[in-house]
């Protein structure tokens, strides 16, 4: 678990704006579980570790306040990875001008990599078909809550797991057909069997461990598992998970696949955004978020994220000129 | 582990040959790990459990000795699943006339479902490309030994694991680039890292458990794992496997897939047989087998299979008219 003393708020002088660069005042930041992977010395094939003593990179949206690049002018709204700071600056190619659809902060949540992971996981990895049964673990999280709503939008029966009765009630409100409180007494295998006696055809895994094992125990033949995260394991170098149902991979011909669509399949991003904007506009998907205020709230937000302290996507509102949601 | 008292040699009267049926004298039988799955009361989506008190079905090749079906005549050689008995009888649609290529007993091994699993796993599931590194666990077994040879035939670097120095020496003889003796002291993760410092791109898993975990620990980005069997787990209802590297499914975008090509992708069988027959004819693949004699040897063969007592495919030669190999 990242401790508070590992973080420091520090002032940096603005570097002079070089030719081809833009400077942005950030409005919104977000934090996500994958950040923890980059806080290790070894990421072995994933994105590189964060540099010590330098600002942490991270997703942000903000407004261009100065530009020496022909493709940006002051007032343009952008999405970029110069987050975890109040002002971002860099070559214009590292900034994306926000499309005209959707709200800026949604590009850090349902319209951004979070929503894209849920969408890609269900439609491209699981290839879930109407009438099939989907299990979503960590369903009160950012990816999970979006996946539950996409699942209902495309005609799936959706089983959702979360920790605690409050989160479970919220999941029923957004349409989950059955909800599992993993913190309640009893075996997760059996709770999933009770919630999905017909078995599961697709699984979006945000948790790993016992949730993955319960999904294996309840998988129908040719079930597809999209592994979008294993938040339970990111704070340990090696997590010893006890798995009892791995042999069902063979007997049920299960496919299990990890994926990082934002870096690997950016070609699908435009189609995804159009579909998601329409879902948000007609109320099919309601982006979930929990808002905190000010750059100084980032370290606690990271800690709370791993302690299950958020429902939906953590958003950090950076200054008073941004209207609260 | 199936005990000896569960098996019984019993005489049955021949049923009269009905219209459309054929009767076959079996020459060769085989036994395989998947049989164990069907010895459980619950197979949950796999082939159904064996019926108690009835002959065990199983793969066999033999010669038609009587036919009331227009598509078979005495002397025809057939492949079928009326094995674990000296004579098989049933509707002609349940028998396949052997193609003219290859030796009859090879249809229970490299030309049959065993070879098809190895072929399909490497070419269709792993989609292994020349120059990539393949890891094969249980490589001295029937599927594994065929996979090692196919891997070399298609230009892969092949790392093979087996238990004991004799099996390891045999694997070097058939072309494995590096061999891991999983029974020698030390961590399997580290042995695999030493054998494949460049990491692995494809994995054919016949073992599961610690072998699967070591493959995860050493997987390159976008590695593909074809899970053809988990022989270590078939004799227990639930096997508690300790897995330490499951989170690499996400960070390395690994795909893990169980498959049963003989029932699911019979459309590829003709192409597979032609390619395998050519490989056998030119010496690229040498089918491995270990031969026992007589129907009474079946129960011990099943037990030995799970104790690692075979190298290559177990074949049972049923009568003295069949030439020894």
XYZ file of C-alpha atoms in Angstrom:
650
model
C 0.000 0.000 0.000
C 1.527 3.352 -0.983
C 2.130 5.350 2.212
C 1.530 9.076 2.577
C 5.232 9.896 3.044
C 6.001 8.723 -0.528
C 4.150 11.757 -1.940
C 5.199 15.381 -1.889
C 3.569 18.550 -3.260
C 6.347 20.545 -4.863
C 6.470 23.804 -6.847
C 8.216 23.800 -10.191
C 9.122 26.862 -12.277
C 7.339 26.958 -15.631
C 9.817 26.021 -18.315
C 9.795 28.490 -21.244
C 7.260 27.361 -23.848
C 9.256 25.864 -26.719
C 8.245 25.922 -30.339
C 5.536 23.302 -30.936
C 4.508 23.124 -27.281
C 1.297 23.948 -25.452
C 0.617 24.869 -21.817
C -2.614 23.748 -20.174
C -4.325 24.639 -16.916
C -5.701 21.321 -15.682
C -9.341 21.226 -14.567
C -9.754 17.560 -13.664
C -7.445 14.688 -12.750
C -8.134 11.061 -11.998
C -6.351 8.202 -10.259
C -6.588 4.505 -11.159
C -5.347 1.100 -9.995
C -2.831 0.744 -12.831
C -0.815 3.598 -11.260
C 0.267 1.171 -8.566
C 1.987 -1.088 -11.118
C 4.215 1.832 -12.154
C 5.178 2.474 -8.510
C 7.278 -0.720 -8.636
C 10.888 -0.883 -9.762
C 10.038 -3.714 -12.171
C 6.993 -3.516 -14.433
C 8.254 -6.180 -16.875
C 6.636 -5.242 -20.128
C 3.940 -2.924 -18.781
C 4.409 0.871 -18.958
C 7.746 1.947 -17.374
C 8.079 2.721 -13.636
C 7.535 6.304 -12.496
C 10.745 8.366 -12.193
C 11.655 9.252 -8.594
C 11.505 12.975 -7.710
C 9.603 13.917 -10.867
C 5.887 14.724 -11.213
C 3.758 11.586 -11.594
C 2.212 11.391 -15.061
C -1.513 10.787 -15.126
C -4.720 11.451 -17.021
C -6.064 14.996 -16.931
C -8.377 17.347 -18.851
C -7.735 21.059 -19.001
C -7.804 24.211 -21.040
C -4.995 25.508 -23.233
C -3.677 28.804 -21.791
C -0.700 29.272 -24.115
C 0.276 27.668 -27.403
C 3.265 27.750 -29.740
C 1.706 24.994 -31.870
C -0.526 25.660 -34.879
C -3.044 22.964 -33.914
C -3.980 24.488 -30.517
C -5.201 27.905 -29.397
C -6.018 29.240 -25.913
C -9.426 28.035 -24.774
C -9.159 24.603 -26.447
C -10.056 21.737 -24.109
C -7.589 18.836 -24.110
C -7.109 15.317 -22.755
C -3.531 14.363 -21.884
C -1.268 12.558 -19.431
C 0.456 15.566 -17.823
C -1.700 15.056 -14.767
C -0.939 15.009 -11.045
C -0.109 18.730 -11.417
C -2.024 22.009 -11.813
C -0.413 22.955 -15.118
C 0.713 20.615 -17.875
C 3.116 21.491 -20.655
C 4.619 19.553 -23.527
C 4.710 18.945 -27.284
C 1.301 19.362 -28.888
C 1.322 15.766 -30.165
C 0.983 14.631 -26.535
C -2.337 16.487 -26.195
C -5.640 15.481 -27.738
C -8.199 18.158 -28.532
C -11.455 16.991 -26.949
C -14.154 16.072 -29.432
C -17.328 18.142 -29.325
C -19.362 15.305 -27.806
C -19.659 14.676 -24.053
C -18.547 16.578 -20.942
C -14.819 17.159 -20.379
C -14.670 15.216 -17.096
C -16.361 12.200 -18.752
C -13.160 11.764 -20.797
C -11.522 10.659 -17.537
C -14.322 8.180 -16.899
C -17.002 6.656 -19.148
C -15.786 8.417 -22.313
C -12.113 7.731 -21.511
C -9.885 4.740 -20.926
C -12.123 3.551 -18.071
C -15.195 3.303 -20.258
C -13.134 1.970 -23.158
C -11.851 -0.905 -21.003
C -15.414 -1.861 -20.027
C -16.670 -1.525 -23.612
C -13.737 -3.335 -25.213
C -13.806 -6.072 -22.571
C -17.470 -6.886 -23.156
C -17.715 -6.374 -26.915
C -14.267 -7.305 -28.241
C -12.803 -9.727 -25.672
C -15.930 -11.445 -24.334
C -17.902 -10.872 -27.547
C -20.966 -11.039 -25.289
C -24.259 -11.711 -27.067
C -27.782 -10.682 -26.010
C -29.283 -13.177 -23.581
C -25.938 -14.296 -22.182
C -25.031 -13.976 -18.511
C -22.240 -11.583 -17.532
C -20.454 -11.497 -14.178
C -18.678 -8.250 -13.231
C -16.407 -8.216 -10.172
C -15.457 -4.991 -8.441
C -18.650 -3.681 -9.995
C -18.872 -0.548 -7.824
C -15.543 0.625 -9.238
C -15.067 2.836 -12.251
C -14.675 0.124 -14.911
C -17.142 -2.194 -13.179
C -19.996 0.293 -12.852
C -19.659 1.243 -16.511
C -19.557 -2.439 -17.515
C -22.747 -3.229 -15.601
C -24.572 -0.497 -17.515
C -23.096 -1.436 -20.907
C -24.043 -5.056 -20.168
C -27.676 -4.071 -19.647
C -27.565 -1.815 -22.727
C -26.546 -4.745 -24.958
C -29.101 -7.168 -23.532
C -27.133 -9.241 -21.036
C -28.213 -10.646 -17.713
C -25.732 -8.991 -15.320
C -24.443 -10.360 -12.003
C -22.379 -7.783 -10.068
C -20.144 -8.166 -7.008
C -19.076 -5.453 -4.580
C -18.102 -5.117 -0.923
C -20.833 -3.934 1.445
C -24.571 -3.418 1.318
C -24.375 0.250 0.275
C -22.419 -0.517 -2.887
C -24.715 -3.462 -3.606
C -27.797 -1.246 -3.340
C -26.233 1.236 -5.781
C -25.571 -1.601 -8.226
C -29.216 -2.685 -8.099
C -30.137 0.919 -8.843
C -28.108 0.973 -12.049
C -29.723 -2.232 -13.275
C -27.728 -5.253 -12.069
C -30.010 -8.314 -12.186
C -28.335 -9.883 -9.159
C -25.779 -8.567 -6.709
C -23.198 -10.385 -4.579
C -21.783 -8.811 -1.431
C -18.373 -10.460 -1.203
C -17.974 -9.233 2.366
C -21.045 -11.130 3.598
C -20.454 -14.572 5.170
C -20.248 -17.645 2.961
C -18.415 -19.008 -0.049
C -18.103 -16.776 -3.090
C -18.414 -19.869 -5.340
C -21.800 -20.645 -3.819
C -23.008 -17.052 -3.850
C -22.272 -16.867 -7.552
C -24.038 -20.186 -8.173
C -27.093 -18.847 -6.334
C -27.010 -15.580 -8.303
C -26.429 -17.296 -11.654
C -27.836 -20.857 -11.489
C -27.706 -20.895 -15.308
C -23.895 -20.359 -15.175
C -21.919 -17.446 -16.589
C -20.923 -16.917 -20.222
C -18.801 -13.790 -19.870
C -16.756 -12.335 -17.016
C -15.183 -8.924 -16.601
C -12.594 -9.300 -13.840
C -11.398 -6.287 -11.890
C -10.369 -8.226 -8.795
C -8.677 -11.571 -9.511
C -8.074 -14.201 -6.817
C -11.201 -15.654 -5.239
C -13.430 -13.828 -7.729
C -11.610 -15.352 -10.691
C -11.825 -18.772 -9.041
C -15.574 -18.436 -8.426
C -16.052 -17.419 -12.052
C -14.161 -20.543 -13.187
C -16.337 -22.698 -10.915
C -19.496 -21.276 -12.503
C -18.386 -20.895 -16.127
C -20.453 -22.357 -18.925
C -18.717 -24.101 -21.848
C -16.816 -21.584 -24.026
C -17.061 -18.815 -21.434
C -14.860 -15.754 -22.111
C -13.078 -13.926 -19.300
C -11.810 -10.387 -19.915
C -9.211 -9.574 -17.269
C -9.140 -5.805 -16.975
C -7.489 -5.584 -13.577
C -6.553 -7.420 -10.419
C -6.675 -4.613 -7.897
C -6.282 -7.046 -4.992
C -2.788 -7.957 -6.129
C -1.160 -4.665 -7.125
C 0.263 -3.826 -3.714
C 2.314 -6.999 -3.372
C 5.241 -8.221 -5.417
C 3.903 -11.728 -5.342
C 0.418 -12.641 -4.239
C -0.187 -16.278 -3.386
C -3.727 -16.917 -4.631
C -5.311 -20.271 -3.863
C -7.132 -21.419 -6.995
C -9.356 -24.511 -6.888
C -10.969 -24.506 -10.313
C -8.192 -23.908 -12.853
C -8.784 -27.302 -14.474
C -12.143 -26.004 -15.704
C -10.181 -23.945 -18.240
C -9.737 -27.235 -20.103
C -12.999 -29.020 -19.383
C -15.131 -25.951 -20.245
C -12.819 -24.556 -22.996
C -12.605 -21.203 -21.258
C -10.691 -18.284 -22.770
C -9.045 -15.839 -20.332
C -7.468 -12.703 -21.740
C -5.707 -9.636 -20.364
C -6.010 -6.463 -22.428
C -4.958 -2.812 -22.556
C -7.166 -1.360 -25.294
C -6.222 2.282 -24.890
C -2.645 1.633 -25.954
C -3.289 -1.399 -28.191
C -6.540 -0.663 -30.015
C -6.784 3.116 -30.332
C -8.264 2.482 -33.795
C -11.581 1.644 -32.106
C -11.651 4.756 -29.930
C -13.737 6.978 -32.231
C -16.467 4.364 -32.659
C -16.439 3.723 -28.909
C -16.816 7.410 -28.053
C -19.712 7.905 -30.433
C -21.567 4.940 -28.998
C -20.833 5.903 -25.386
C -21.829 9.553 -25.937
C -25.168 8.358 -27.293
C -25.659 6.035 -24.292
C -24.864 8.874 -21.877
C -27.098 11.310 -23.763
C -30.119 9.003 -23.623
C -29.536 7.968 -20.002
C -28.547 4.353 -20.750
C -25.165 4.898 -19.061
C -24.871 7.267 -16.129
C -21.172 7.918 -15.404
C -20.395 7.248 -11.773
C -17.825 9.420 -10.068
C -16.789 10.591 -6.641
C -15.253 14.058 -6.620
C -12.498 15.405 -4.355
C -10.956 18.854 -4.503
C -7.426 20.136 -5.015
C -4.095 18.625 -6.006
C -3.312 17.933 -2.345
C -6.095 15.343 -2.231
C -4.298 13.001 -4.677
C -2.238 10.910 -2.186
C -5.259 10.105 -0.026
C -7.310 9.349 -3.133
C -4.705 6.774 -4.215
C -4.784 5.161 -0.787
C -8.589 5.159 -0.648
C -8.750 3.613 -4.106
C -6.934 0.505 -2.881
C -8.967 0.412 0.337
C -12.261 0.289 -1.610
C -13.126 3.817 -0.476
C -14.598 4.984 -3.783
C -17.733 4.112 -5.659
C -17.321 4.862 -9.327
C -14.398 6.818 -10.736
C -12.293 9.077 -8.487
C -12.166 12.586 -9.980
C -10.059 15.444 -8.595
C -11.452 18.950 -9.259
C -8.447 21.224 -9.304
C -9.671 24.796 -9.010
C -12.677 26.917 -8.211
C -13.311 27.981 -11.825
C -14.522 24.450 -12.592
C -18.198 23.978 -11.774
C -18.848 21.133 -9.330
C -20.778 18.218 -10.907
C -6.268 -42.043 -8.353
C -8.427 -44.794 -9.879
C -7.856 -47.989 -7.906
C -7.546 -51.451 -9.427
C -10.783 -52.718 -7.843
C -12.840 -50.238 -9.863
C -12.103 -52.178 -13.061
C -13.422 -55.570 -14.108
C -12.866 -57.691 -17.212
C -16.258 -59.047 -18.144
C -17.563 -61.174 -21.047
C -20.551 -59.899 -22.988
C -22.581 -61.852 -25.554
C -22.396 -60.350 -29.035
C -25.673 -58.590 -29.756
C -27.131 -59.559 -33.129
C -25.822 -57.248 -35.841
C -28.680 -54.875 -36.668
C -29.288 -53.307 -40.031
C -26.809 -50.445 -40.579
C -24.329 -51.748 -37.986
C -20.757 -52.985 -38.239
C -18.714 -55.281 -35.990
C -14.988 -54.683 -35.580
C -12.165 -56.691 -34.072
C -10.043 -54.108 -32.279
C -6.282 -54.186 -32.880
C -5.120 -51.221 -30.810
C -6.499 -49.206 -27.889
C -5.187 -46.211 -26.082
C -5.753 -44.525 -22.718
C -5.526 -40.799 -21.980
C -5.794 -38.346 -19.099
C -9.225 -37.047 -20.148
C -10.679 -40.475 -19.239
C -10.264 -39.508 -15.604
C -12.648 -36.566 -15.974
C -15.396 -38.959 -17.080
C -14.791 -41.162 -14.025
C -16.390 -38.423 -11.884
C -20.117 -38.135 -11.188
C -20.069 -34.480 -12.300
C -18.313 -33.444 -15.489
C -20.253 -30.147 -15.818
C -20.226 -29.494 -19.517
C -17.456 -31.893 -20.525
C -18.350 -35.254 -22.065
C -20.786 -37.190 -19.825
C -19.598 -39.485 -17.004
C -19.003 -43.154 -17.823
C -21.980 -45.420 -17.083
C -21.389 -47.826 -14.198
C -21.275 -51.519 -15.093
C -20.997 -50.870 -18.837
C -17.879 -51.094 -21.034
C -15.789 -47.915 -20.913
C -15.841 -46.149 -24.278
C -12.449 -45.241 -25.659
C -10.428 -44.748 -28.814
C -9.560 -47.858 -30.798
C -8.543 -48.958 -34.282
C -9.581 -52.274 -35.687
C -10.739 -54.279 -38.674
C -14.332 -54.762 -39.766
C -15.270 -58.456 -39.440
C -18.992 -58.160 -40.224
C -21.074 -55.408 -41.787
C -24.751 -54.753 -42.423
C -23.937 -51.238 -43.622
C -23.277 -50.370 -47.291
C -20.303 -48.132 -46.467
C -18.187 -50.859 -44.780
C -17.000 -54.299 -45.820
C -14.950 -56.894 -43.930
C -11.273 -55.987 -43.956
C -11.833 -52.230 -43.765
C -9.727 -50.554 -41.069
C -11.633 -48.149 -38.814
C -11.099 -45.605 -36.045
C -13.852 -45.416 -33.424
C -14.671 -45.026 -29.750
C -15.855 -48.569 -28.979
C -12.584 -49.228 -27.237
C -11.696 -50.817 -23.901
C -13.014 -54.089 -25.395
C -11.813 -56.697 -27.887
C -14.766 -56.284 -30.257
C -16.700 -53.096 -31.004
C -20.123 -52.957 -32.592
C -22.473 -50.114 -33.444
C -24.051 -47.993 -36.175
C -21.704 -47.395 -39.095
C -21.861 -43.604 -38.596
C -19.912 -44.088 -35.353
C -16.981 -45.606 -37.278
C -14.537 -43.758 -39.494
C -12.850 -45.612 -42.335
C -9.133 -44.954 -41.954
C -7.619 -42.833 -44.715
C -4.942 -44.463 -46.833
C -2.165 -42.362 -45.286
C -0.267 -43.343 -42.142
C -0.153 -46.480 -39.966
C -3.334 -47.557 -38.168
C -1.868 -47.204 -34.663
C -0.738 -43.644 -35.456
C -4.420 -42.668 -35.560
C -4.420 -43.204 -31.781
C -1.357 -40.972 -31.417
C 0.283 -38.411 -33.715
C -2.348 -38.777 -36.491
C -5.242 -38.834 -34.015
C -6.686 -36.585 -31.344
C -3.340 -36.525 -29.494
C -1.466 -35.071 -32.441
C -4.410 -32.853 -33.354
C -4.362 -31.290 -29.869
C -0.640 -30.507 -30.192
C -1.062 -29.174 -33.741
C -4.186 -27.139 -33.021
C -2.734 -25.777 -29.779
C 0.411 -24.458 -31.463
C -1.015 -23.314 -34.801
C -4.584 -22.225 -34.020
C -4.587 -21.284 -30.310
C -1.017 -19.996 -29.827
C -0.654 -18.977 -33.482
C 3.071 -19.479 -32.908
C 5.361 -17.810 -35.446
C 8.881 -18.853 -36.528
C 11.511 -17.468 -34.146
C 9.189 -17.370 -31.136
C 9.891 -19.297 -27.942
C 7.547 -22.140 -26.992
C 7.345 -23.794 -23.585
C 5.820 -27.300 -23.446
C 5.053 -28.825 -20.041
C 4.599 -32.559 -19.597
C 6.694 -32.787 -22.737
C 7.473 -36.489 -22.401
C 3.775 -37.281 -22.615
C 1.831 -38.055 -25.768
C 0.647 -34.520 -26.607
C 3.833 -32.921 -25.297
C 6.298 -35.036 -27.264
C 4.350 -34.388 -30.460
C 4.201 -30.651 -29.686
C 7.974 -30.447 -29.175
C 8.516 -31.937 -32.616
C 5.864 -29.793 -34.331
C 7.391 -26.746 -32.622
C 10.785 -27.507 -34.140
C 9.167 -28.260 -37.519
C 7.606 -24.771 -37.651
C 10.766 -22.940 -36.567
C 10.248 -22.307 -32.855
C 12.764 -22.343 -30.044
C 11.380 -25.080 -27.788
C 11.753 -25.362 -23.999
C 10.442 -28.691 -22.657
C 9.756 -29.840 -19.105
C 9.543 -33.414 -17.826
C 10.185 -35.347 -14.638
C 13.515 -37.163 -14.381
C 16.778 -37.217 -16.286
C 15.769 -40.110 -18.576
C 12.779 -38.275 -19.959
C 14.841 -35.096 -20.271
C 17.484 -36.910 -22.287
C 14.814 -38.262 -24.631
C 13.465 -34.740 -25.121
C 16.895 -33.463 -26.107
C 17.063 -36.318 -28.604
C 13.878 -35.216 -30.346
C 15.145 -31.647 -30.662
C 14.156 -29.625 -27.585
C 16.487 -26.598 -27.357
C 16.407 -26.611 -23.561
C 15.014 -29.089 -21.065
C 13.756 -28.576 -17.513
C 13.658 -31.461 -15.042
C 10.853 -30.373 -12.722
C 11.875 -33.038 -10.213
C 15.348 -31.562 -9.711
C 15.836 -29.160 -6.749
C 15.029 -25.483 -7.153
C 12.232 -23.170 -8.216
C 10.443 -23.929 -11.469
C 10.080 -20.162 -12.107
C 13.859 -19.770 -11.984
C 14.580 -22.895 -14.024
C 12.323 -21.567 -16.771
C 13.988 -18.138 -16.626
C 17.386 -19.841 -16.994
C 16.160 -21.969 -19.916
C 14.382 -19.043 -21.648
C 16.069 -15.778 -20.600
C 14.341 -14.148 -23.591
C 10.927 -15.054 -22.102
C 8.245 -17.276 -23.622
C 5.757 -16.321 -26.340
C 3.690 -19.489 -26.474
C 2.911 -22.202 -23.936
C 1.321 -25.608 -24.371
C 0.194 -26.676 -20.905
C -0.369 -30.333 -20.097
C 0.231 -29.987 -16.360
C -1.254 -26.823 -14.822
C -0.426 -25.642 -11.296
C 3.205 -24.695 -10.740
C 3.989 -25.076 -14.451
C 1.247 -22.634 -15.422
C 2.471 -20.234 -12.749
C 6.081 -20.430 -13.971
C 4.874 -19.776 -17.524
C 3.017 -16.664 -16.317
C 6.149 -15.469 -14.506
C 8.178 -15.780 -17.713
C 5.610 -14.697 -20.308
C 6.442 -12.001 -22.816
C 3.823 -9.358 -23.682
C 0.916 -10.884 -25.684
C 1.962 -14.452 -24.889
C -0.595 -17.143 -25.783
C -1.203 -20.149 -23.541
C -2.959 -23.209 -24.991
C -4.269 -25.314 -22.110
C -4.588 -28.842 -23.421
C -4.642 -30.636 -20.095
C -3.977 -30.382 -16.399
C -3.095 -33.974 -15.594
C -1.993 -33.051 -12.086
C -5.522 -32.061 -11.127
C -7.744 -34.756 -12.604
C -7.678 -37.073 -9.612
C -9.070 -34.551 -7.134
C -12.479 -32.887 -7.034
C -10.849 -29.632 -6.078
C -7.145 -28.961 -6.285
C -5.852 -26.007 -4.324
C -3.136 -24.554 -6.546
C -1.041 -21.690 -5.195
C -0.615 -19.158 -7.993
C 1.727 -16.191 -7.553
C 1.744 -14.609 -10.978
C -1.882 -14.350 -12.094
C -1.708 -10.536 -12.218
C 0.663 -10.857 -15.169
C -2.379 -11.850 -17.251
C -3.241 -8.138 -17.163
C 0.175 -6.511 -17.216
C 1.436 -8.715 -20.096
C -1.950 -9.017 -21.903
C -1.741 -12.811 -21.850
C -4.384 -15.006 -23.490
C -5.084 -18.394 -21.863
C -7.411 -20.785 -23.637
C -8.723 -24.296 -23.089
C -9.654 -26.236 -26.205
C -11.021 -29.573 -27.398
C -10.342 -29.509 -31.141
C -11.386 -33.056 -31.946
C -15.002 -32.352 -31.034
C -15.050 -28.614 -31.835
C -12.965 -28.192 -34.977
C -13.267 -31.438 -36.910
C -13.312 -29.270 -40.053
C -9.523 -28.915 -39.738
C -8.884 -32.634 -39.339
C -8.205 -33.485 -42.981
C -5.645 -30.690 -43.385
C -4.023 -31.688 -40.108
C -3.725 -35.353 -41.106
C -2.168 -34.522 -44.451
C 0.429 -32.283 -42.853
C 1.175 -34.745 -40.047
C 1.460 -37.709 -42.437
C 4.025 -35.742 -44.439
C 5.971 -34.878 -41.275
C 5.968 -38.529 -40.176
C 6.946 -39.729 -43.672
C 9.956 -37.401 -43.868
C 11.050 -38.054 -40.271
C 10.234 -34.568 -38.942
C 7.847 -36.091 -36.385
C 8.566 -39.472 -34.888
C 5.471 -40.724 -33.025
C 6.357 -41.735 -29.488
C 4.551 -44.643 -27.933
C 4.907 -47.244 -25.239
C 3.162 -50.528 -26.010
C 1.487 -52.948 -23.600
C -0.331 -56.119 -24.503
C -3.862 -57.393 -23.948
C -7.118 -55.908 -22.711
C -6.204 -56.889 -19.143
C -3.371 -54.360 -19.149
C -5.768 -51.395 -19.366
C -6.341 -50.749 -15.625
C -2.634 -50.648 -14.828
C -2.018 -48.477 -17.877
C -4.534 -45.928 -16.572
C -2.847 -45.912 -13.177
C 0.638 -45.631 -14.674
C -0.508 -42.758 -16.873
C -1.304 -40.645 -13.811
C 1.899 -41.724 -12.065
C 4.050 -40.488 -14.973
C 4.937 -44.060 -15.893
C 4.740 -43.580 -19.663
C 6.871 -41.731 -22.137
C 4.861 -40.880 -25.223
C 1.444 -42.341 -25.932
C 0.258 -45.527 -24.193
C -0.858 -48.066 -26.791
C -2.479 -51.414 -25.983
C -1.889 -54.151 -28.567
C -4.863 -56.472 -28.280
C -3.998 -59.693 -30.051
C -1.183 -61.684 -31.597
C -2.266 -61.050 -35.207
C -1.097 -57.453 -34.850
C 2.592 -57.026 -35.561
C 4.518 -55.445 -32.665
C 5.925 -51.988 -33.509
